[in-house]
Short mmCIF file of C-alpha atoms in Angstrom, two decimals:
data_model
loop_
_atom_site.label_atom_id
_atom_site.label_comp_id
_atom_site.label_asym_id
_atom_site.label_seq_id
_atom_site.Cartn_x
_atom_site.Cartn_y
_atom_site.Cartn_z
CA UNK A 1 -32.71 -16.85 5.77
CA UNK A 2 -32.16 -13.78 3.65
CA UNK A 3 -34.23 -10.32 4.60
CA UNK A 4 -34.66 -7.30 2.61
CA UNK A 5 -32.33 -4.44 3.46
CA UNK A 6 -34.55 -1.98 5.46
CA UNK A 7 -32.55 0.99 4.08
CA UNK A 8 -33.37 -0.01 0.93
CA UNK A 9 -36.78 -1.59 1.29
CA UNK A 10 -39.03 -3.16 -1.63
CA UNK A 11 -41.29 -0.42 -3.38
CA UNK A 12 -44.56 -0.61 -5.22
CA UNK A 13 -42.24 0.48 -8.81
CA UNK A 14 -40.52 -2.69 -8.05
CA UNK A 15 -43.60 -4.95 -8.10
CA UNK A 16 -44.42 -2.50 -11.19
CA UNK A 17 -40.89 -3.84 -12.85
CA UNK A 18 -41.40 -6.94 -12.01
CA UNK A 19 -44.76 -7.20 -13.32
CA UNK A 20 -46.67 -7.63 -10.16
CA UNK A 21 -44.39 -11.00 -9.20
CA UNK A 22 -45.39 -11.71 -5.41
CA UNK A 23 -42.55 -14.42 -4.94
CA UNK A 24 -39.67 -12.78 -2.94
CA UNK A 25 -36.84 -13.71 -5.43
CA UNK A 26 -36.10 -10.90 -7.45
CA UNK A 27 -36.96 -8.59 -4.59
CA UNK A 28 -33.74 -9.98 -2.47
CA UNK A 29 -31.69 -10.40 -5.22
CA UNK A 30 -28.60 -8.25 -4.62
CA UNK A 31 -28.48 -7.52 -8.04
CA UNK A 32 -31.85 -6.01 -8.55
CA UNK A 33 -31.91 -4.23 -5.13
CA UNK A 34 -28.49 -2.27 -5.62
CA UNK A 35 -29.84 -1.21 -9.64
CA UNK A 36 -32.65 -0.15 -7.62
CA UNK A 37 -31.18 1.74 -4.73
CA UNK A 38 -28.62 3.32 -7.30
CA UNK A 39 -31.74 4.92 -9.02
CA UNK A 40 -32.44 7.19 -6.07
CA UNK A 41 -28.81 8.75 -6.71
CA UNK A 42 -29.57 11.85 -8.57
CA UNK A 43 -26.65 11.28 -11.49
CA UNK A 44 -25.20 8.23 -12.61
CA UNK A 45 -23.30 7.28 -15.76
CA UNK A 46 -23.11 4.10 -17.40
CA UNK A 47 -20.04 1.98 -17.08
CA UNK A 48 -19.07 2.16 -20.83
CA UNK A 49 -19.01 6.07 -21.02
CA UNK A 50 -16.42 6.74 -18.05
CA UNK A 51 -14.17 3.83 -19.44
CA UNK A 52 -11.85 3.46 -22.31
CA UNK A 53 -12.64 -0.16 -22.70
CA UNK A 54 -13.80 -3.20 -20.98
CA UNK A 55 -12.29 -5.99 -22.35
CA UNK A 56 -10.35 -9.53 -21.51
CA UNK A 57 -7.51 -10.67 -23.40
CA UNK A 58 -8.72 -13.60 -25.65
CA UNK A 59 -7.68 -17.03 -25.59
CA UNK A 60 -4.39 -17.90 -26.43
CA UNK A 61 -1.96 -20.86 -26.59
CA UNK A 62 0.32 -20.40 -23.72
CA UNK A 63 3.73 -21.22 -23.81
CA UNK A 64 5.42 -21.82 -20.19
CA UNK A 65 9.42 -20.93 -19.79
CA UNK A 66 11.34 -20.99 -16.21
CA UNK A 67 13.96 -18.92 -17.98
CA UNK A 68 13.33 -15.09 -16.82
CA UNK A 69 15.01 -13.94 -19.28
CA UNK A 70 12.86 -15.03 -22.40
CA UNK A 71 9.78 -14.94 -19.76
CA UNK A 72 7.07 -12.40 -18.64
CA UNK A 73 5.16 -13.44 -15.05
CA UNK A 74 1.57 -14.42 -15.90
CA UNK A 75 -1.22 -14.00 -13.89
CA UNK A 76 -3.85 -16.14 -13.85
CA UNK A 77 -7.52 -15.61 -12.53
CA UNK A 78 -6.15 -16.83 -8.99
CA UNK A 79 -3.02 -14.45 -8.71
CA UNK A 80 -4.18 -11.36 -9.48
CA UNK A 81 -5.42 -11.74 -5.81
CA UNK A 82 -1.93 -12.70 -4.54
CA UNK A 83 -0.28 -10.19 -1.63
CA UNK A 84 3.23 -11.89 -2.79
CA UNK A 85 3.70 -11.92 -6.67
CA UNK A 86 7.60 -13.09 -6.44
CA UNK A 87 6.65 -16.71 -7.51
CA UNK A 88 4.55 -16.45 -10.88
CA UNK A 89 4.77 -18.26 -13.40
CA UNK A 90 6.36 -17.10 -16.94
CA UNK A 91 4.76 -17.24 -20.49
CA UNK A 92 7.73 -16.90 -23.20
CA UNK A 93 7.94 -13.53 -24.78
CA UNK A 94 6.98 -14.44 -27.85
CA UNK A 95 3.07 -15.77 -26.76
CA UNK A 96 3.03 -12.57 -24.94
CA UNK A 97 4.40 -10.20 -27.72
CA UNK A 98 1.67 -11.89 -30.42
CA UNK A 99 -0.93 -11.06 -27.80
CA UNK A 100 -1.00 -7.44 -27.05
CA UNK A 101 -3.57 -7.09 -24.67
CA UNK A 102 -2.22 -9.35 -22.15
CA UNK A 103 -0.24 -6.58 -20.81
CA UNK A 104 -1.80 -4.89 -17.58
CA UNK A 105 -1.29 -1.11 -16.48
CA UNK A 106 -1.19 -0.05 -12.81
CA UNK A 107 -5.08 1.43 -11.93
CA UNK A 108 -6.86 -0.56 -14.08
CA UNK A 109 -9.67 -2.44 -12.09
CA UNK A 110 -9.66 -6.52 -12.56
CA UNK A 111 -12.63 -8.55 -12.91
CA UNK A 112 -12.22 -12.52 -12.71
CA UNK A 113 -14.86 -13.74 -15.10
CA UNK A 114 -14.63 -17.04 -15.65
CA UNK A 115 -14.95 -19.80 -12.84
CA UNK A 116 -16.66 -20.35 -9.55
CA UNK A 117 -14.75 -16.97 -8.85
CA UNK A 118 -16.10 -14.98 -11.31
CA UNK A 119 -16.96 -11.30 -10.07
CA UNK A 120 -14.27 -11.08 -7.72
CA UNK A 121 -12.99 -7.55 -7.92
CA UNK A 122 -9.21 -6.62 -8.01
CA UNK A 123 -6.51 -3.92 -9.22
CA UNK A 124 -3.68 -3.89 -11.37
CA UNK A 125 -1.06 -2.93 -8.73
CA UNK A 126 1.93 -0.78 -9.50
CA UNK A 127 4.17 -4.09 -9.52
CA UNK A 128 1.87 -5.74 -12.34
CA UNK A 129 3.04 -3.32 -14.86
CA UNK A 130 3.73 -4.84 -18.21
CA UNK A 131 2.63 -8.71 -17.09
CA UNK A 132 0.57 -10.37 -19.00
CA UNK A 133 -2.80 -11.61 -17.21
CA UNK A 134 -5.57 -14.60 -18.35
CA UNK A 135 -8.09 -14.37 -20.82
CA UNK A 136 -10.29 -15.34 -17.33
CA UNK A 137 -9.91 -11.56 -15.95
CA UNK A 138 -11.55 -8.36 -17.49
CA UNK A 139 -9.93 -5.40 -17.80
CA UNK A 140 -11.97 -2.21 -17.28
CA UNK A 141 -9.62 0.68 -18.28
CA UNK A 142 -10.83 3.86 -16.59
CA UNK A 143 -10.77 7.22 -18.68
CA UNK A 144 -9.09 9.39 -16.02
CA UNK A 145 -10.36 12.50 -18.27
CA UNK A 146 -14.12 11.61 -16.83
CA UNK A 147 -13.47 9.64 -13.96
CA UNK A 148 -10.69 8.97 -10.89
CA UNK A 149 -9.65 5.88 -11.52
CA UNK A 150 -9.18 4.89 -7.45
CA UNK A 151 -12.92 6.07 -7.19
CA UNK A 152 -14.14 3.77 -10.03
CA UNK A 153 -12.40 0.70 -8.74
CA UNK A 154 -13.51 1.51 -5.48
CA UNK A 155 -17.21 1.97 -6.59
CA UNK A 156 -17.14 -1.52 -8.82
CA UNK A 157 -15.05 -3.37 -5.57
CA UNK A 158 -18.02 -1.99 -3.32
CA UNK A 159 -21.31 -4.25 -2.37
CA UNK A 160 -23.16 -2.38 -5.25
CA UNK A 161 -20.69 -3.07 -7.84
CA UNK A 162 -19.82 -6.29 -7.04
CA UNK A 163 -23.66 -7.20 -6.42
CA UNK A 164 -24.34 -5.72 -9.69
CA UNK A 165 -21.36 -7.39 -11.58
CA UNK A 166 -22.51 -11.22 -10.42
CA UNK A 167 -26.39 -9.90 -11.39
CA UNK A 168 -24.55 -10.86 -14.93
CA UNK A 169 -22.94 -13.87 -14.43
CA UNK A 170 -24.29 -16.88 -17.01
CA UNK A 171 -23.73 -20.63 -17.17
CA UNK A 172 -24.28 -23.74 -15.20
CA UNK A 173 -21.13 -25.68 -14.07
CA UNK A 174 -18.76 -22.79 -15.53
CA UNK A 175 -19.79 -19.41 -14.68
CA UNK A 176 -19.27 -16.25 -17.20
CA UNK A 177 -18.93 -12.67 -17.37
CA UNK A 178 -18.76 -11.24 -20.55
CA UNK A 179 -18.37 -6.92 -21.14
CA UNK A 180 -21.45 -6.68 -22.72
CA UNK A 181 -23.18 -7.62 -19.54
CA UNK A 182 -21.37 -4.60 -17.09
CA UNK A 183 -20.81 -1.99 -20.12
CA UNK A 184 -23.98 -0.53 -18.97
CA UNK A 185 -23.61 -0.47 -14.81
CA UNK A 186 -24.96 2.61 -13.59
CA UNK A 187 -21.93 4.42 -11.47
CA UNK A 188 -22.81 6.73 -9.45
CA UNK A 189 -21.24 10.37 -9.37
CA UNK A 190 -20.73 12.11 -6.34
CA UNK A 191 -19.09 14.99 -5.13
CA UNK A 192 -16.10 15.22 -7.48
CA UNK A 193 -13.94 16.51 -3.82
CA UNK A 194 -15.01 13.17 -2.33
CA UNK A 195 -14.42 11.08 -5.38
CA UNK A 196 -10.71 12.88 -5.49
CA UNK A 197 -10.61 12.20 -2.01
CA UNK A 198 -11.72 8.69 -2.55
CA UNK A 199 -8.92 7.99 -5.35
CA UNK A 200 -5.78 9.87 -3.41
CA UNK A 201 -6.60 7.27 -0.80
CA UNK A 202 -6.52 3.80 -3.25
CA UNK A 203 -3.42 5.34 -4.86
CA UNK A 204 -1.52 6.08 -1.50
CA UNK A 205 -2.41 2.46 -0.81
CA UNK A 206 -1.40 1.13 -4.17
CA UNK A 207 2.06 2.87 -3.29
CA UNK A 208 2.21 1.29 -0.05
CA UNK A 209 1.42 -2.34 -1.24
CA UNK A 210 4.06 -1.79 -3.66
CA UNK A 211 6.85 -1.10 -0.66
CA UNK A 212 5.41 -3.79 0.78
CA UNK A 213 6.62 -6.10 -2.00
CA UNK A 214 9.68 -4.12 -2.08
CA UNK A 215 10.65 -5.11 1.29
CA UNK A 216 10.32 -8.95 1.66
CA UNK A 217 12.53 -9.01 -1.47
CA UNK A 218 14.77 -7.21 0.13
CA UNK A 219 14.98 -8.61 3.26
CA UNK A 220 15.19 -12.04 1.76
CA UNK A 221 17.92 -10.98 -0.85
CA UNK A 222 19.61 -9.22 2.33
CA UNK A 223 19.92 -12.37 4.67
CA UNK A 224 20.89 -14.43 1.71
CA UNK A 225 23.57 -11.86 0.87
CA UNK A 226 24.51 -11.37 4.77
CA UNK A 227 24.80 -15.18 5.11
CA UNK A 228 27.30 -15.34 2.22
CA UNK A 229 24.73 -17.11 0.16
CA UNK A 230 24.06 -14.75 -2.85
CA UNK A 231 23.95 -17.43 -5.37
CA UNK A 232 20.71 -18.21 -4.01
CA UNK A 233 18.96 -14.77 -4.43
CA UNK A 234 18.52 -15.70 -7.99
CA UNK A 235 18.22 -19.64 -7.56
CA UNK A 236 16.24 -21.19 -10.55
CA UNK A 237 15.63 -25.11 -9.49
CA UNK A 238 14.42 -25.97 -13.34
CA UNK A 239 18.32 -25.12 -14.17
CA UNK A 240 19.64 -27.49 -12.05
CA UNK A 241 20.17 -31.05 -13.15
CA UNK A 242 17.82 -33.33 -13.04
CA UNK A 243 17.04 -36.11 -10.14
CA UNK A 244 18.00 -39.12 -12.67
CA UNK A 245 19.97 -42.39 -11.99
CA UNK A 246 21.34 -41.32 -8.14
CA UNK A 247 21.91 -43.68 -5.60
CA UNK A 248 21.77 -42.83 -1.89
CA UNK A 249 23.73 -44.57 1.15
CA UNK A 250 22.73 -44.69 4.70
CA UNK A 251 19.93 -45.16 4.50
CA UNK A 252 17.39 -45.10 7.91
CA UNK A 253 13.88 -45.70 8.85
CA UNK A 254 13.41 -41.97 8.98
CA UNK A 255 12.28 -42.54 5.05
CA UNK A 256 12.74 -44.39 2.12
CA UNK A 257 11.35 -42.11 -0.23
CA UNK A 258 13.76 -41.10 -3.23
CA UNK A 259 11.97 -37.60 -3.35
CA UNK A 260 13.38 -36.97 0.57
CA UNK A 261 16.54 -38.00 -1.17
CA UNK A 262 16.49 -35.48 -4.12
CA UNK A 263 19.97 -34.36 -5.08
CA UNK A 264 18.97 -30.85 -6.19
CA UNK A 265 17.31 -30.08 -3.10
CA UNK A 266 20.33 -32.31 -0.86
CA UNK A 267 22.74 -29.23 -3.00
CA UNK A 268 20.61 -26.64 -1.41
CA UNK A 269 21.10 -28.28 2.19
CA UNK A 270 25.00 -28.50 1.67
CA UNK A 271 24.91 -24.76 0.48
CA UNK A 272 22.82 -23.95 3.85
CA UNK A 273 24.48 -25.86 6.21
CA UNK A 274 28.32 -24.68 4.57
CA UNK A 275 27.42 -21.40 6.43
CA UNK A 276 26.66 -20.86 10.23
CA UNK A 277 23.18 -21.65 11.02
CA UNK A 278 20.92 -23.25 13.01
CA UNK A 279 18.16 -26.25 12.58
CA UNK A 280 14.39 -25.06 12.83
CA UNK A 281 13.62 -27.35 15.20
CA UNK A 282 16.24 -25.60 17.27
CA UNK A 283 14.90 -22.06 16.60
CA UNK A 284 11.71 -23.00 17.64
CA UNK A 285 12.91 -24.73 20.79
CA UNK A 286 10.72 -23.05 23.76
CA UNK A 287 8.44 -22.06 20.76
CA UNK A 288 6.51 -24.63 18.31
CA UNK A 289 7.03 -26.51 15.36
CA UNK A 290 3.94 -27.99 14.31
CA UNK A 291 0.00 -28.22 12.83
CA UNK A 292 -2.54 -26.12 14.12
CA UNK A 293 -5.27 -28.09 16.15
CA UNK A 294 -8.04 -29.61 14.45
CA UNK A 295 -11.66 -28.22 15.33
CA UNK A 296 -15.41 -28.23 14.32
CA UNK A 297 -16.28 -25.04 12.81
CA UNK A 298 -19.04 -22.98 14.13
CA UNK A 299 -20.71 -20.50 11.88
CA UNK A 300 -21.00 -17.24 13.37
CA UNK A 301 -21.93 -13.67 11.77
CA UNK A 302 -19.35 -11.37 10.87
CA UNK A 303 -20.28 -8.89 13.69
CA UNK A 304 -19.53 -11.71 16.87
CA UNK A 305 -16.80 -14.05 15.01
CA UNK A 306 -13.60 -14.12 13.54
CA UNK A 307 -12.54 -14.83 9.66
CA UNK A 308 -11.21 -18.34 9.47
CA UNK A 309 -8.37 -18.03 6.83
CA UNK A 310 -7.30 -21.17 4.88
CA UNK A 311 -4.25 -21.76 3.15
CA UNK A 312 -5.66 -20.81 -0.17
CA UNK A 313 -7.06 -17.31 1.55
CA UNK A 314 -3.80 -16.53 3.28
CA UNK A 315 -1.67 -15.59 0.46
CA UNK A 316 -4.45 -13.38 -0.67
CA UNK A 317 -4.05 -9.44 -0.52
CA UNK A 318 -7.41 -9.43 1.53
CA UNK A 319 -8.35 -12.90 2.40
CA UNK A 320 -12.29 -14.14 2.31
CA UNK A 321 -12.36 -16.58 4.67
CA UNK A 322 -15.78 -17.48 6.70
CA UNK A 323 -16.55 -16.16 9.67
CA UNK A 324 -16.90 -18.84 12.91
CA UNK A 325 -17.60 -18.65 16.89
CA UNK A 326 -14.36 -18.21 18.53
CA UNK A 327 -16.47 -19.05 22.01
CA UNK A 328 -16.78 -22.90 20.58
CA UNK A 329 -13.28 -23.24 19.32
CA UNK A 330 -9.92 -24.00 20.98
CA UNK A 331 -7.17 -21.37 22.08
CA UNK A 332 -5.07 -23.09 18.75
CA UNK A 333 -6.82 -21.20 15.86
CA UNK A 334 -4.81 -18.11 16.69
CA UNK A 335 -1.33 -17.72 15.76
CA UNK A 336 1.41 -15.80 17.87
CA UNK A 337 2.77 -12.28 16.65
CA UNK A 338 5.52 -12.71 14.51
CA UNK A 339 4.24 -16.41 13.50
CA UNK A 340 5.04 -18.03 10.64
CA UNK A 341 2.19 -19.95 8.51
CA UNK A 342 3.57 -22.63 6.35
CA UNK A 343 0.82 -24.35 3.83
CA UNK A 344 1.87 -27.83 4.82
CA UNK A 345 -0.88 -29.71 3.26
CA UNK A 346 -1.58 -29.86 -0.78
CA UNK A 347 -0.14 -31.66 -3.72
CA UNK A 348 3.23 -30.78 -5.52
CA UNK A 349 2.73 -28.33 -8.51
CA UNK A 350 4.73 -24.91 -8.70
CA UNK A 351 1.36 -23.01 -8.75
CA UNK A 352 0.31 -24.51 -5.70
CA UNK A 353 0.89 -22.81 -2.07
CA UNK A 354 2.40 -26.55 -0.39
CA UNK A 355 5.56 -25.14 1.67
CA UNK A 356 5.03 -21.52 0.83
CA UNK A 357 5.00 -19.17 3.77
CA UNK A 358 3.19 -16.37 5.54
CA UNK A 359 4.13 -14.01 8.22
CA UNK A 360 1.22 -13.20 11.03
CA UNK A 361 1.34 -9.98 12.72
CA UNK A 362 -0.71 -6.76 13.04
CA UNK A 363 -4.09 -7.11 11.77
CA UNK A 364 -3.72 -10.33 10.72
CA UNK A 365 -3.38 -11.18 14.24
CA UNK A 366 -7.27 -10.80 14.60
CA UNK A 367 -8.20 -14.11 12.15
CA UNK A 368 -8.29 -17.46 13.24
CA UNK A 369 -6.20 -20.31 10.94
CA UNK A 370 -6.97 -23.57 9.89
CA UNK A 371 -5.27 -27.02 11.42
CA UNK A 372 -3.43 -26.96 7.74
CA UNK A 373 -0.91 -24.40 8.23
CA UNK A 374 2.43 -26.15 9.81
CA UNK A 375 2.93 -23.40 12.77
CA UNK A 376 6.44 -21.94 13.02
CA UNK A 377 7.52 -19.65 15.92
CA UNK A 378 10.77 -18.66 17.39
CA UNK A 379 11.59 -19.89 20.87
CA UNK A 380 14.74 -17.56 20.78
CA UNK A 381 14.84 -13.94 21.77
CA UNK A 382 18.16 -13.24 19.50
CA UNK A 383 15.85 -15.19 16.44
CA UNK A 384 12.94 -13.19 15.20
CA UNK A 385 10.35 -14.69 14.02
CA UNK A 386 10.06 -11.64 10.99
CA UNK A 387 13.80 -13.01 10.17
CA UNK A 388 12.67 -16.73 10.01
CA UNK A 389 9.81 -15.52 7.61
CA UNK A 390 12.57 -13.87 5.46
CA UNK A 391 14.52 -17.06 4.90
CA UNK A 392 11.58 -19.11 4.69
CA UNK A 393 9.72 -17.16 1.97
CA UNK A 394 12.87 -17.76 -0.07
CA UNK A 395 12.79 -19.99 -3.17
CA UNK A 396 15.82 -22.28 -1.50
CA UNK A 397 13.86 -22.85 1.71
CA UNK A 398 10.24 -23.71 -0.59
CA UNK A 399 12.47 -26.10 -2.29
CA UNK A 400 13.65 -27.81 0.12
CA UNK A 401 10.74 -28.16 2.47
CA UNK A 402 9.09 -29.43 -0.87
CA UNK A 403 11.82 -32.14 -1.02
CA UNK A 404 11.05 -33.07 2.87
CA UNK A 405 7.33 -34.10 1.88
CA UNK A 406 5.43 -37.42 2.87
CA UNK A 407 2.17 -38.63 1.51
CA UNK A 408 0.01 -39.82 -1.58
CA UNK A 409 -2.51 -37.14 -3.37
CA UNK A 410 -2.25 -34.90 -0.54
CA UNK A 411 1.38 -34.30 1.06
CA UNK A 412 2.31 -33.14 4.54
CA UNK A 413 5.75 -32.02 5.32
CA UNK A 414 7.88 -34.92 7.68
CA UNK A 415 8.24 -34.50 11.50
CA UNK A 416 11.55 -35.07 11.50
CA UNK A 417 12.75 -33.73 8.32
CA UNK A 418 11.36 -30.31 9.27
CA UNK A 419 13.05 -29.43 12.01
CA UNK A 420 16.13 -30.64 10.30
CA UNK A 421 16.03 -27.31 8.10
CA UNK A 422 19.19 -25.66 8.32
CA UNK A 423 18.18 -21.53 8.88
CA UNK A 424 21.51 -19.38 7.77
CA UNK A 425 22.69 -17.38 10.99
CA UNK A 426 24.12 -13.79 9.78
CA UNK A 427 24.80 -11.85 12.85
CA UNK A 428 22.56 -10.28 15.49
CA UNK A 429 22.96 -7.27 13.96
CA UNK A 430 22.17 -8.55 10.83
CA UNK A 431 18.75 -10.77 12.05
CA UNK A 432 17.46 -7.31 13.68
CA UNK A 433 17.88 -5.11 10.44
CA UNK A 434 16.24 -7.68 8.37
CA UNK A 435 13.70 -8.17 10.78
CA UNK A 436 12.91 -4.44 10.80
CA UNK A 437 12.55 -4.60 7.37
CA UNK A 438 10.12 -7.18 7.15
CA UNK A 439 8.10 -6.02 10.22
CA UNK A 440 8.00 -2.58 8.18
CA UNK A 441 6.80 -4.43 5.11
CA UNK A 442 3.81 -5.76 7.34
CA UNK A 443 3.12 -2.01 8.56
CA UNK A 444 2.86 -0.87 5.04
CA UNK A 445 0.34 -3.89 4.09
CA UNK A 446 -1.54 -2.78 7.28
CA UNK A 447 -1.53 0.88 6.48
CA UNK A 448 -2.80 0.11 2.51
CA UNK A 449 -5.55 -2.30 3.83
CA UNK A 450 -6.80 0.20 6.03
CA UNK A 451 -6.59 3.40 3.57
CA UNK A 452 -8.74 0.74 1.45
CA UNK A 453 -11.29 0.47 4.33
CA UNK A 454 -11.33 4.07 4.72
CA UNK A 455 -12.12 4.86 0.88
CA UNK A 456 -15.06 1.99 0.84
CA UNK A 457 -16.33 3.36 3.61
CA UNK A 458 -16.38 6.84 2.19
CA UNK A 459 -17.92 5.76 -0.86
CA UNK A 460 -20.79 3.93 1.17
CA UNK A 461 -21.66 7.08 3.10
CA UNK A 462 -21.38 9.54 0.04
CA UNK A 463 -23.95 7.31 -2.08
CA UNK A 464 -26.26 6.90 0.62
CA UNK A 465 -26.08 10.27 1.44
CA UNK A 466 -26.88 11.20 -2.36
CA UNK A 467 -29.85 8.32 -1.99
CA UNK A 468 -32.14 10.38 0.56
#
């Protein structure tokens, strides 16, 4: 059942603007209560005069290319959201040079508005420079000259803004949000100290989200280098020859599926095993190597239960996941420090997450996980589990965990196949210095998220402050 806020209670100019309506709809609508609470603020602007433009990019034919060197990375509605953005796909330079304003600039706030999604709020990052991005997101381009442009993302990524933004969301099966219907959100000025303070804080964690993405390309690129591997770093599997006419020998019950068999990915395997390594299954000897435990969810509040993150959520920047009661679930929806997630359940396109990895540590150690993610930790001292997530993020180790998969619609990844993986070796010196770099990686990501926290909660008091 949903209550009125009682800092924000319903007022007799409310029945007044809503000609004398007694039902309690537009009363609780988040929409209609934020418009309202924003009027007590003694100076607010409207959207349109503190921006230099709200628009999306238009529709457009898209034209896909694997090759990065006639391709820009594309962002679709879905990836603007992504924490790693070293997998995107690629439009050709040409659709994105007869399309000018697909092109993002770092500090411009994202709106999905198209979709089930629509209203999710987002930034463009200092590593989505110059990519192009759907016709499904708005850009709102801040006018720095009249307003921070940390503080207005902030503002429009806060419960008013994003309350306010969904107020204008149309259509039945397909949602919509169109510019017209935010060009005229009231934003609320504050203190012009606090809203410096509040966009210093967004841009120091802009900054640290992009050495996060710094570092677990370099520590991948650095064990791949370290392992004697380097033509990897680069690998592109749509230049390799395709799996046509092969025939395979020796065969065993283990599978007779020609995918398991796939040349390309059996040239990656040579290439791993050629060097000194080790099998996952024998890394995560004394560890585990396998599915999370299944469980029926319990819906708790946010205030007594933990965030249940999917496999969709988990490769999200700040993942959305619902919130369950820890008290009626198993020990099994909580992964280890220094865990590694694997989305080992899904169907076989590039865009989707099957066999892409995530690394659990700090923070991220408070959420619970679904049954779906294929659990990976290191039962050996000398074999972090931050230098596993290095290797395994890589595009070799994606493509051939993709080639290991079993199923129908929906694959899973094959017991046995699995913890045949070959993981490259390097030294002990070199596991611990790429380890350190991707455990630093994971600070910065920690540090960001919570100089995020700290400006959204700044902006909350300041506003309610100015609402008394």
């Amino acid at each position: 059942m949903k209550l009125t806020d009682l800092d924000n209670p319903v007022r007799a100019s409310w029945l007044a603007d809503q000609s004398f309506r007694l039902d309690p709809g537009p009363y609780i609508s988040d929409s209609y209560a934020a418009r309202m609470f924003l009027k007590r603020v003694p100076r607010t602007e409207p959207l349109g005069e503190v921006t230099e433009g709200i628009f999306n990019a238009g529709r457009f034919k898209r034209h896909y290319t694997t090759d990065p060197g006639h391709g820009v990375p594309f962002l679709s509605s879905a990836d603007i959201f992504q924490a790693d953005l070293s997998s995107l796909a690629m439009i050709t330079k040409k659709s994105f040079q007869a399309m000018p304003n697909l092109a993002l600039k770092p500090g411009w706030t994202l709106i999905t508005c198209s979709g089930m999604t629509a209203g999710r709020v987002t930034y463009a990052r200092l590593d989505m420079d110059g990519y192009a991005c759907s016709q499904d997101v708005l850009r709102v381009v801040p006018d720095v000259e009249k307003i921070p442009a940390g503080y207005l993302y902030t503002f429009l990524a806060s419960p008013f803004g994003v309350s306010m933004i969904k107020g204008g969301i149309y259509g039945t099966s397909v949602k919509h949000i169109e510019p017209s219907h935010i060009v005229d959100l009231p934003v609320p000025r504050i203190d012009s100290q606090i809203e410096q303070q509040i966009d210093v804080l967004i841009q120091e964690a802009m900054l640290l989200r992009s050495r996060f993405q710094a570092g677990i390309t370099d520590a991948t690129n650095d064990l791949l280098k370290s392992a004697g591997l380097s033509e990897l770093i680069d690998f592109n599997w749509h230049n390799e020859p395709r799996d046509l006419d092969f025939s395979v020998s020796g065969l065993t019950s283990t599978s007779l599926r020609a995918l398991n068999y796939s040349p390309r990915a059996q040239r990656l395997i040579d290439a791993l095993r050629s060097v000194p390594h080790r099998t996952l299954g024998e890394v995560c000897g004394g560890g585990y190597l396998g599915s999370g435990t299944r469980f029926k969810r319990i819906d708790s509040d946010s205030r007594y239960g933990v965030k249940l993150v999917g496999q969709r959520q988990g490769f999200w920047l700040r993942p959305e996941g619902r919130w369950i009661n820890p008290n009626h679930s198993p020990l099994g929806i909580f992964a280890a420090d220094e865990s590694v997630l694997i989305a080992a359940q899904g169907t076989l396109g590039d865009s989707e997450v099957f066999c892409r990895a995530i690394y659990v540590t700090g923070e991220w150690l408070k959420n619970a996980y679904t049954q779906h993610f294929l659990r990976v930790v290191s039962g050996a001292v000398d074999f972090p589990g931050a230098y596993l997530f290095a290797f395994l993020r890589s595009e070799a180790a994606f493509r051939v965990m993709r080639s290991m998969s079993v199923g129908g619609k929906q694959q899973d990844l094959h017991v046995g196949l699995r913890a045949q993986i070959p993981v490259p070796e390097c030294t002990l010196a070199d596991r611990e210095r790429i380890a350190g770099t991707v455990r630093q990686a994971y600070r910065w990501r920690d540090e960001a998220d919570l100089k995020e926290d700290r400006a959204l909660a700044l902006l909350d008091e300041a506003i309610r402050e100015a609402a008394r």
